[in-house]
Short mmCIF file of C-alpha atoms and ligand atoms in Angstrom, two decimals:
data_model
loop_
_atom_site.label_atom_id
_atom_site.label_comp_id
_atom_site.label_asym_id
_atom_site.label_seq_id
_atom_site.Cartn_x
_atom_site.Cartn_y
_atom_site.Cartn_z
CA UNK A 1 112.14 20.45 -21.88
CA UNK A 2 112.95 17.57 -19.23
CA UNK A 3 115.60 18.66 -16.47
CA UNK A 4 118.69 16.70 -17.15
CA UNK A 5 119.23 16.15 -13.70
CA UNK A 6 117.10 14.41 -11.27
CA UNK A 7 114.96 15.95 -8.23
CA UNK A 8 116.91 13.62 -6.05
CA UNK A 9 120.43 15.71 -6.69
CA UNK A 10 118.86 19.27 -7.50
CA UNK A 11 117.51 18.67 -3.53
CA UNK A 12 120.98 17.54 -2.55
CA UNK A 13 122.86 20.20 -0.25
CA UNK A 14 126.62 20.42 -1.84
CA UNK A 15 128.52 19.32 1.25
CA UNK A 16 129.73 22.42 3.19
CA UNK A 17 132.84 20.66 4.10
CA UNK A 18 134.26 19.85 1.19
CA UNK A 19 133.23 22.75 -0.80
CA UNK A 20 135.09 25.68 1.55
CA UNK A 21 137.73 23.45 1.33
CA UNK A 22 137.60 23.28 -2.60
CA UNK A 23 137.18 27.18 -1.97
CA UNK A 24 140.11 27.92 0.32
CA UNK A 25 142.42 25.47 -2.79
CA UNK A 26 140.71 27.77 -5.73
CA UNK A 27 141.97 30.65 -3.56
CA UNK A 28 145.47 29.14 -2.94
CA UNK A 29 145.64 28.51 -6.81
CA UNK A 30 145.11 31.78 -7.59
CA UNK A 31 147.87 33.02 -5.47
CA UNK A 32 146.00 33.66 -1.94
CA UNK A 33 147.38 32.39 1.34
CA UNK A 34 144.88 30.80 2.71
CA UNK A 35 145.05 28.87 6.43
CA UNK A 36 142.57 25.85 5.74
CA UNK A 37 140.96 25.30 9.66
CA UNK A 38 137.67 24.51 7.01
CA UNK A 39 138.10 20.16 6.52
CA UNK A 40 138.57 18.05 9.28
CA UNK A 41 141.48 16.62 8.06
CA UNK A 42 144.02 15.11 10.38
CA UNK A 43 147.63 16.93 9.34
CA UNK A 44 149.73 13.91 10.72
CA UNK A 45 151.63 11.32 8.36
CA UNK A 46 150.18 8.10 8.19
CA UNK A 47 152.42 6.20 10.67
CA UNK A 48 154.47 3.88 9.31
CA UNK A 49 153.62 -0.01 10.46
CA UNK A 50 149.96 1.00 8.53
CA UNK A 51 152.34 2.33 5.54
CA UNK A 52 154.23 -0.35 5.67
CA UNK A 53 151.31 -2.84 5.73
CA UNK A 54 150.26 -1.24 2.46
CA UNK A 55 153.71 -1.58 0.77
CA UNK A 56 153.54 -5.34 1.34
CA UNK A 57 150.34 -5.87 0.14
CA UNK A 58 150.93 -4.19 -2.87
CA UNK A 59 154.26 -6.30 -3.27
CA UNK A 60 152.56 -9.61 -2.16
CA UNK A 61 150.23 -8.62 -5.33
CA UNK A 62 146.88 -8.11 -4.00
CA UNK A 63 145.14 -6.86 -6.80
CA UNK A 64 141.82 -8.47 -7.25
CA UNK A 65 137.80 -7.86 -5.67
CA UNK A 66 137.88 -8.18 -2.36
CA UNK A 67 134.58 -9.77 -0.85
CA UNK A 68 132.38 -6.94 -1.10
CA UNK A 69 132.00 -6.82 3.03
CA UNK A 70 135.62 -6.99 3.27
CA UNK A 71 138.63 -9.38 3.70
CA UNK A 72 138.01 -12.14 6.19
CA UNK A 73 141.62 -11.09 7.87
CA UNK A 74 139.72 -7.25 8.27
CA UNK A 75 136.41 -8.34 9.73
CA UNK A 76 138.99 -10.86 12.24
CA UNK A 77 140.86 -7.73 13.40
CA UNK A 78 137.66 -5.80 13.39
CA UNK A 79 135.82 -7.71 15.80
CA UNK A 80 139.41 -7.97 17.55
CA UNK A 81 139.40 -4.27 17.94
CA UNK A 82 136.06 -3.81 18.69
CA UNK A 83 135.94 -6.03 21.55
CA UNK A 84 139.21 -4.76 22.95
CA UNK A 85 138.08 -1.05 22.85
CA UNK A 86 134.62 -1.34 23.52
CA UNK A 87 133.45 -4.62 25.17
CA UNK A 88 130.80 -5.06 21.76
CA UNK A 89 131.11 -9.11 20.28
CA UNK A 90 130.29 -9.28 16.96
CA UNK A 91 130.79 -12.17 14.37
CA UNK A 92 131.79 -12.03 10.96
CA UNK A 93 128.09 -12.07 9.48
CA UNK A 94 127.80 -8.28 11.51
CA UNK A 95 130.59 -6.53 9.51
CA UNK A 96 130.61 -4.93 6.57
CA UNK A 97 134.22 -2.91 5.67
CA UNK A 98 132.94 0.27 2.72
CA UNK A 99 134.46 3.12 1.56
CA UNK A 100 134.81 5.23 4.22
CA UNK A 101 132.58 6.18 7.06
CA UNK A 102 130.72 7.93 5.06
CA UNK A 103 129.49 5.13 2.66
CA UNK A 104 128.52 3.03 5.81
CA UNK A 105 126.22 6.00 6.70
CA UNK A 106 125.30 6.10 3.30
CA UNK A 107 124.10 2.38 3.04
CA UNK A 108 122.62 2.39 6.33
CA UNK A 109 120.50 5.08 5.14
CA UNK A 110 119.09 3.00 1.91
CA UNK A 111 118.61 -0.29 3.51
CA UNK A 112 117.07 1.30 6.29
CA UNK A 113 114.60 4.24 5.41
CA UNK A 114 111.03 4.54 3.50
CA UNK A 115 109.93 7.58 2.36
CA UNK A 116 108.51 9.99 5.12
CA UNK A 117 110.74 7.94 8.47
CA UNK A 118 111.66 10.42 10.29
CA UNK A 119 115.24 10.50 11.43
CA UNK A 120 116.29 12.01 14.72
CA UNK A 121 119.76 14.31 14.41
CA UNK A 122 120.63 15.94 17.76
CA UNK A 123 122.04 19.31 16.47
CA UNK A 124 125.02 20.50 16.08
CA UNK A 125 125.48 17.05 13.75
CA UNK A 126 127.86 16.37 10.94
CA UNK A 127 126.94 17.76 7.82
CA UNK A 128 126.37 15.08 5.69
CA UNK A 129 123.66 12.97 8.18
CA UNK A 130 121.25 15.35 6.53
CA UNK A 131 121.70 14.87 3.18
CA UNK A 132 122.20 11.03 3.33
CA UNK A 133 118.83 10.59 5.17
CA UNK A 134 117.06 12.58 2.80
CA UNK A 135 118.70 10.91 -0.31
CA UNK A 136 117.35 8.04 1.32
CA UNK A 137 113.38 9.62 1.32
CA UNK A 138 114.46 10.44 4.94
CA UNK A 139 113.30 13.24 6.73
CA UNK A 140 115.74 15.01 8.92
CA UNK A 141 114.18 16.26 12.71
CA UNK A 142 116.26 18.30 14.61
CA UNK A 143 116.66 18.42 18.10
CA UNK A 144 117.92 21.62 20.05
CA UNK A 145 120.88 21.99 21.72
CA UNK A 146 122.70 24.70 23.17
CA UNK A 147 126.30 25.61 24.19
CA UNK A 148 125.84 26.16 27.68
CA UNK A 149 124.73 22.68 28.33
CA UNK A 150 128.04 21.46 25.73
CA UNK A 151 125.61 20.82 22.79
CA UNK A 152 124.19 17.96 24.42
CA UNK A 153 120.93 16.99 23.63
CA UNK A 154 119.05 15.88 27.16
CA UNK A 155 116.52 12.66 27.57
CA UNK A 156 113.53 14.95 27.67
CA UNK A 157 114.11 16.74 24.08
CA UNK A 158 114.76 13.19 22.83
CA UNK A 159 111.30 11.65 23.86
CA UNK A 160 109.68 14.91 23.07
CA UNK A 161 110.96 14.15 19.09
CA UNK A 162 109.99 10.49 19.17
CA UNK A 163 107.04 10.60 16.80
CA UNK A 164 105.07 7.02 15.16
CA UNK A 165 107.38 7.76 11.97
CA UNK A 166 110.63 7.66 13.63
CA UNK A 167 112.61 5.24 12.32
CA UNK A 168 116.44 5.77 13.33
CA UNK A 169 118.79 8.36 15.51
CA UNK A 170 121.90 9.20 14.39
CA UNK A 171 124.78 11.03 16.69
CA UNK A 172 128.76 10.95 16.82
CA UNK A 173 130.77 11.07 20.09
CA UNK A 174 132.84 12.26 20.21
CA UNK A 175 131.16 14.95 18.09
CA UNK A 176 131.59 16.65 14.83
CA UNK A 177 131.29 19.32 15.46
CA UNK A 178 131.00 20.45 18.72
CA UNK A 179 133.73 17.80 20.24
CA UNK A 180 131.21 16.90 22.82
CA UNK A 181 131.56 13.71 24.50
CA UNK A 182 128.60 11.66 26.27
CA UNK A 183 130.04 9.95 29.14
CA UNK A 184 128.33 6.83 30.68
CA UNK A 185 125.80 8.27 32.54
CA UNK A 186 124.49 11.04 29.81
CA UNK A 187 124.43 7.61 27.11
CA UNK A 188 122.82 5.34 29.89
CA UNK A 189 119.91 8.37 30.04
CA UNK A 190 119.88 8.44 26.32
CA UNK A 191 119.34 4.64 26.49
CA UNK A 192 116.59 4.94 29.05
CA UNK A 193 114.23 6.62 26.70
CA UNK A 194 115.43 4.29 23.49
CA UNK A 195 114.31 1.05 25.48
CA UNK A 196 111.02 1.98 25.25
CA UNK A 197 110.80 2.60 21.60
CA UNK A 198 112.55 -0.99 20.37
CA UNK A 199 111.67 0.46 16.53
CA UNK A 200 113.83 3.22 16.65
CA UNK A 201 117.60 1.78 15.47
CA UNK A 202 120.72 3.81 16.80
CA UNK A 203 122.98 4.88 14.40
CA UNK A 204 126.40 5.69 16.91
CA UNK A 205 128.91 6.98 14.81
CA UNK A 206 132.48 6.19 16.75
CA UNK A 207 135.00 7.44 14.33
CA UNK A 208 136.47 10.04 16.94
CA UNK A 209 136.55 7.48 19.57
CA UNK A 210 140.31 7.69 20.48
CA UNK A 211 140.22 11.71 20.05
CA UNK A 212 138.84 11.75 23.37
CA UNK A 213 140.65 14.11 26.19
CA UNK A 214 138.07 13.13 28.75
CA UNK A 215 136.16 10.15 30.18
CA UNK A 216 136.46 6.98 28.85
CA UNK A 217 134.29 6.53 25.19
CA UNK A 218 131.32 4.19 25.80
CA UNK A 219 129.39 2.57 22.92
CA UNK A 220 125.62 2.52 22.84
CA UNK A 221 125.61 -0.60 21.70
CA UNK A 222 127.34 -1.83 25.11
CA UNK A 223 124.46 -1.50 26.88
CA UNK A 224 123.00 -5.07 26.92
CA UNK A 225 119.58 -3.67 25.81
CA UNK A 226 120.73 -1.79 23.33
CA UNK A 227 123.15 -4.09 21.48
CA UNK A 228 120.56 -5.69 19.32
CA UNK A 229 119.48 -2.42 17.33
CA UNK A 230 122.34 -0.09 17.54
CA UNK A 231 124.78 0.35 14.70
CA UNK A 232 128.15 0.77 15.60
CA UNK A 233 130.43 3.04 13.22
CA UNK A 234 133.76 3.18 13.00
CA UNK A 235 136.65 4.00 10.34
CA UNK A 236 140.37 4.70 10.33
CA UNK A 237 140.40 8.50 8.39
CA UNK A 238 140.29 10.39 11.65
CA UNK A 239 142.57 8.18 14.24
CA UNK A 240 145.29 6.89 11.70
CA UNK A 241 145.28 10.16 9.35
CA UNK A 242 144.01 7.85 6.74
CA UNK A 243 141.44 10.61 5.36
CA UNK A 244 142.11 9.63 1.38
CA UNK A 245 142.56 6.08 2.19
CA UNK A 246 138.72 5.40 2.32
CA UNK A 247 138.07 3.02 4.69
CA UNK A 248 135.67 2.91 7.33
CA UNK A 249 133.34 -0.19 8.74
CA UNK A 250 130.13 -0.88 11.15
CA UNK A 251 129.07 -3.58 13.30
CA UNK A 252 124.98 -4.29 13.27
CA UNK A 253 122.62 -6.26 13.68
CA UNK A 254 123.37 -9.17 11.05
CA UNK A 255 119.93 -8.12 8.98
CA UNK A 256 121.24 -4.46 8.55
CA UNK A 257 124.51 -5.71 7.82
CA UNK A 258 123.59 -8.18 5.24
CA UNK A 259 121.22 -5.36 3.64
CA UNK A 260 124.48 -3.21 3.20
CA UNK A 261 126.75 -6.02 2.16
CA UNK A 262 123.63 -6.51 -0.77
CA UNK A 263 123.80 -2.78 -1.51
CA UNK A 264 127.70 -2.54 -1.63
CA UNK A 265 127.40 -5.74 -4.13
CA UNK A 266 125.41 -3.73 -6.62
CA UNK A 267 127.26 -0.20 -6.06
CA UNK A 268 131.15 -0.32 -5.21
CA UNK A 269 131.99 -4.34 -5.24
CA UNK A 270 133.63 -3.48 -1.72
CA UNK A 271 136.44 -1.28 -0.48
CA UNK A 272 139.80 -0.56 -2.33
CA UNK A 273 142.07 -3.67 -1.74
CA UNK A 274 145.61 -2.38 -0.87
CA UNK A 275 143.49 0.31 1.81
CA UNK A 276 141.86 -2.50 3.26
CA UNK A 277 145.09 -4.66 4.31
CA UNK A 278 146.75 -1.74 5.57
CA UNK A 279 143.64 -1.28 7.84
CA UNK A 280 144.58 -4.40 9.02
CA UNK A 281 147.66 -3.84 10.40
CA UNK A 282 145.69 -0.28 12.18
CA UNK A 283 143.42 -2.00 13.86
CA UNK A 284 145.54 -4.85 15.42
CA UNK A 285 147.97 -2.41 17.21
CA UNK A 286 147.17 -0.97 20.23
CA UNK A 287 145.60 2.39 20.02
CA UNK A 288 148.82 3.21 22.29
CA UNK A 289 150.44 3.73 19.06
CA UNK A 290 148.38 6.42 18.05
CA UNK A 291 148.48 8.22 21.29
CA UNK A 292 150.95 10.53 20.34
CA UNK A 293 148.79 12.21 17.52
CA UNK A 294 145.97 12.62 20.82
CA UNK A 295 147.76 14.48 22.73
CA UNK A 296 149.52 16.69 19.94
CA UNK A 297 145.49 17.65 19.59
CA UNK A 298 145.21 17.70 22.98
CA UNK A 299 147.54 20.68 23.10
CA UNK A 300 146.44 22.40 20.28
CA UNK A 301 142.82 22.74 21.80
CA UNK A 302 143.80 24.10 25.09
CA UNK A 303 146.41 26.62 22.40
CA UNK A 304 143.14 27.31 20.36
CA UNK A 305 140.87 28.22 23.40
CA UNK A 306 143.22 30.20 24.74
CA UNK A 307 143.62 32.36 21.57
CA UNK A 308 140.02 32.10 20.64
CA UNK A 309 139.64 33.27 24.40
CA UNK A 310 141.38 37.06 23.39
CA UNK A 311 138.86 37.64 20.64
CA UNK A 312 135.95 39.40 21.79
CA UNK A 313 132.48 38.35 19.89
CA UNK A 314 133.68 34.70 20.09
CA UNK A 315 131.66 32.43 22.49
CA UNK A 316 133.47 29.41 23.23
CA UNK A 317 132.62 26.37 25.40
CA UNK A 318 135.20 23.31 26.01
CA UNK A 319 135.24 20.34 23.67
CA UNK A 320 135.97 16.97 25.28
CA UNK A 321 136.86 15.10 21.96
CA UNK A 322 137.69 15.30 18.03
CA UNK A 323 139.61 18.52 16.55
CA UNK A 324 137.29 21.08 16.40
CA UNK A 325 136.03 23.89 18.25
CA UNK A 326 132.47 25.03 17.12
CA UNK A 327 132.20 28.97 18.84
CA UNK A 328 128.91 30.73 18.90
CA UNK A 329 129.76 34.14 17.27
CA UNK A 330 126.10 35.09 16.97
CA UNK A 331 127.33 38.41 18.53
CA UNK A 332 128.91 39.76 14.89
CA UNK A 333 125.07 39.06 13.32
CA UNK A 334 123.80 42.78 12.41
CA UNK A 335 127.42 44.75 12.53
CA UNK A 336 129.39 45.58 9.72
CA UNK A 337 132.95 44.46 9.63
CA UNK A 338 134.91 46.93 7.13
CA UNK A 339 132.56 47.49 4.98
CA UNK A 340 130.63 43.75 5.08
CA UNK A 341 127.46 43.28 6.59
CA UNK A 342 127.25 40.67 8.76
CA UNK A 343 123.91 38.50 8.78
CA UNK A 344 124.48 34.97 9.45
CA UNK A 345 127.46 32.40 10.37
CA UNK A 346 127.75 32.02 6.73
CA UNK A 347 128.14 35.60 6.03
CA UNK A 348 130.77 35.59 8.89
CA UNK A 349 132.34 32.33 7.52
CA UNK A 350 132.91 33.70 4.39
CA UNK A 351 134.10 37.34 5.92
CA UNK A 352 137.15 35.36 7.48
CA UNK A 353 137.85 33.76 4.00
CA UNK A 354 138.04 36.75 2.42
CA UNK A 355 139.58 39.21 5.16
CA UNK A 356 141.72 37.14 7.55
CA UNK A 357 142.02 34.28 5.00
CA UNK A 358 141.15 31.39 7.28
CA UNK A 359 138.89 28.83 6.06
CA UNK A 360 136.04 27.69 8.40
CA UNK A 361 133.01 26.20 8.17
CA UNK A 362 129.30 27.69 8.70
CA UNK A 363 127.53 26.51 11.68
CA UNK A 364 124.16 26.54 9.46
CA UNK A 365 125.57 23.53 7.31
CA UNK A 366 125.56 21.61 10.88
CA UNK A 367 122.22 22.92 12.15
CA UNK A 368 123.34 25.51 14.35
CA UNK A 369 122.74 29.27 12.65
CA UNK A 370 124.59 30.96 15.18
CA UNK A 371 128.34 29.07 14.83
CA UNK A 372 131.10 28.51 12.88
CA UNK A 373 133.44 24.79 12.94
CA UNK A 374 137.08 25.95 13.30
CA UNK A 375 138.95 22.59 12.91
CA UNK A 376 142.30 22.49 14.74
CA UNK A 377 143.52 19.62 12.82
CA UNK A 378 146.61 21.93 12.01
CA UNK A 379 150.07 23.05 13.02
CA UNK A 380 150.70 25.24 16.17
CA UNK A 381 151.74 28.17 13.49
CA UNK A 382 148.41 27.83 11.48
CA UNK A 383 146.46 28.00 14.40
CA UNK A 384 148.32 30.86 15.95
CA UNK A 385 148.38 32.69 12.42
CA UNK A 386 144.87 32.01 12.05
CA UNK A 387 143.48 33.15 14.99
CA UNK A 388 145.60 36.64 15.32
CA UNK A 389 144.53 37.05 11.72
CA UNK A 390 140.63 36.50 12.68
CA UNK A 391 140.99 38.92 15.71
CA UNK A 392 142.54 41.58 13.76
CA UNK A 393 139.36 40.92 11.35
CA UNK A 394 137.14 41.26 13.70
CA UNK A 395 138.58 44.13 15.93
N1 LIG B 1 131.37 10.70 10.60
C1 LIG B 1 131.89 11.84 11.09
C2 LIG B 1 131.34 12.37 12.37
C3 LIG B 1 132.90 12.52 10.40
O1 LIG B 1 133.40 13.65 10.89
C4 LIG B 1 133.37 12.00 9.18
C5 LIG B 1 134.43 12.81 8.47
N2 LIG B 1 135.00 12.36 7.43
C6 LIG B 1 132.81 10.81 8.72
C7 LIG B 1 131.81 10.18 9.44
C8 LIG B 1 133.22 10.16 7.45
O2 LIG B 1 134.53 9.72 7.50
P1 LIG B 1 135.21 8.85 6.35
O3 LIG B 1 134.23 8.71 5.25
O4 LIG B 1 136.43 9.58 5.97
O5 LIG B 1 135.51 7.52 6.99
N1 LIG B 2 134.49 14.75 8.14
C1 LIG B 2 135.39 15.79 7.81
C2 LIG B 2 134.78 17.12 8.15
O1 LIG B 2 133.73 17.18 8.72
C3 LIG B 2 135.89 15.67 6.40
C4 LIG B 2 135.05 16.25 5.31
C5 LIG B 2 133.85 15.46 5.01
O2 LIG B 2 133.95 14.24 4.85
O3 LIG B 2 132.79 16.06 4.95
O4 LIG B 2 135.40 18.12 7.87
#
């Protein structure tokens, strides 16, 4: 008999994400108490001048298609925002507005790869680059990192995974998951080695840009060299709590960004209207107006170290960036914790779920076997609940 479904999805990974948190909610419907640490999900309201925004333009009766790449108001405050935050000019014909972050990656991903390009992901990356790539006939190469040097992946092991068939990088900082952030000189060293290999196009996903507790972020694509085959991604879910709202946008090189405009056209007809005017009103206030949601994570990082600090097994380095905190706890592999063997970050991942009743994510879902993503995206008490729970699990 023929499979119903097609090799394409049966060789899709589920994303890890979203399915502990659909987990942790199954659990919480069937009467568990569960902390969710699992989604990187901002817990703030969405402030009001963005809420507001949306109100109007619901009772100024927008209603119809949007041009698939986005309104010409959005792609205005767009390249507004993105020269006021990151010295990059684009014009109109660069911008394409889609349905989140994730469906830029997404698109980039189609109009972009053959089968067999090779596509760089310096590891720890965010769960779904792998996936999307090899939807795309991608094939995902890793490259190394460890905690000791903050996850960062150094010139050398980039070159040394520069093959013929390479055909695109992608990285976030700051990162998800490890909150790393490459300052200047780290991105100017990354640049160094891209310069020489003008084929290669950068995929630099921003979207944690303001979640930044250290140096200033810098764009690859403000290196004068680089501008004219990086791809610049952005989106409002992570900065402006706007997770369900689905919008997120890139600039690129205008061939790339007609490509996705030409892919949106045939898939989605462009991003939900009411999301995409309250966007507007995001992007053309100073991110001064989100500070206050920045340092609120500031604090809870330096509260989560410090707990995460009192539990012995947990290695932990210090994130610059984002929400989440991405311990090695390789130490727990081969002991048995009341009664559950311990084997892999997964095993341990689901151990808390079940015995502490925190939701986390594996470490193997962002190609690092020996961690686990605790996202602090959550109240002081959750994270202070959480973590005493964990120690007593792991005690
Ligand atoms: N990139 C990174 C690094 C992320 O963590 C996320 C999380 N959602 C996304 C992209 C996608 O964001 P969204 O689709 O919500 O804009
Ligand atoms: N990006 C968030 C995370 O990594 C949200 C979930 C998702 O989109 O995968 O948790």
């Amino acid at each position: 008999m023929r499979n119903l479904l097609s090799d394409r999805i049966n060789n899709m990974a589920t994303s890890a994400t979203l399915a502990m948190a659909d987990k942790a909610r199954e659990l919480r419907a069937s009467g568990n108490s569960i902390i969710g640490l699992s989604l990187g999900e901002p817990d703030f309201t969405i402030p009001d001048f963005v809420k507001q925004a949306a109100i109007d333009a619901i009772n100024q009766d927008y209603h119809s298609y949007t041009p698939v790449d986005g309104y010409v108001e959005l792609k205005a405050a767009i390249i507004e925002k993105f020269k006021r935050d990151n010295t990059l000019t684009y014009t109109p014909s660069q911008i394409v507005v889609s349905t989140g972050a994730k469906q830029t990656l997404y698109n980039l991903a189609q109009v972009l790869l053959n089968d067999g390009d090779e596509v760089l992901l310096p590891a720890p990356y965010w769960v779904s680059y792998n996936d999307i790539a090899k939807v795309a006939g991608g094939v995902p190469i890793e490259i190394k990192t460890n905690i000791e040097n903050d996850f960062k992946v150094t010139p050398q092991a980039l070159e040394a995974a520069i093959t013929p068939k390479t055909k695109m990088i992608i990285y976030s900082s700051p990162c998800n998951p490890s909150g790393s952030v490459y300052n200047r000189t780290e991105l100017r060293a990354l640049a160094d080695v891209l310069v020489k290999y003008p084929e290669i196009i950068v995929v630099s996903d921003e979207i944690y840009e303001h979640i930044n507790f250290t140096s200033a972020h810098v764009s690859m694509a403000s290196f004068e060299d680089m501008f004219d085959r990086t791809v610049t991604v952005n989106g409002v879910s992570k900065a402006y709590s706007m997770t369900g709202w689905r919008i997120g946008y890139m600039g690129a090189p205008e061939v790339i960004a007609r490509a996705c405009n030409k892919i949106q056209g045939q898939v989605t007809s462009g991003a939900n209207c009411i999301a995409q005017r309250a966007t507007i009103a995001a992007l053309e206030n100073p991110p001064s107006r989100i500070q206050y949601m920045v340092d609120a994570f500031k604090e809870r990082r330096t509260l989560i170290l410090n707990l995460l600090a009192e539990i012995p097994g947990f290695k932990t380095n210090e994130p610059e960036g984002a929400f989440y905190v991405f311990p090695d706890i390789s130490a727990f592999f081969g002991k048995t914790l009341n009664g559950t063997k311990i084997e892999s970050a997964t095993d341990f991942s689901l151990y808390l779920l079940e015995e502490a009743k925190v939701a986390t994510v594996t470490g193997e879902a962002f190609g690092d076997p020996n961690c686990i993503r605790i996202s602090y995206a959550a109240s002081n008490q959750d994270i202070i609940n959480a973590m005493k729970a964990i120690k007593e699990a792991v005690l």
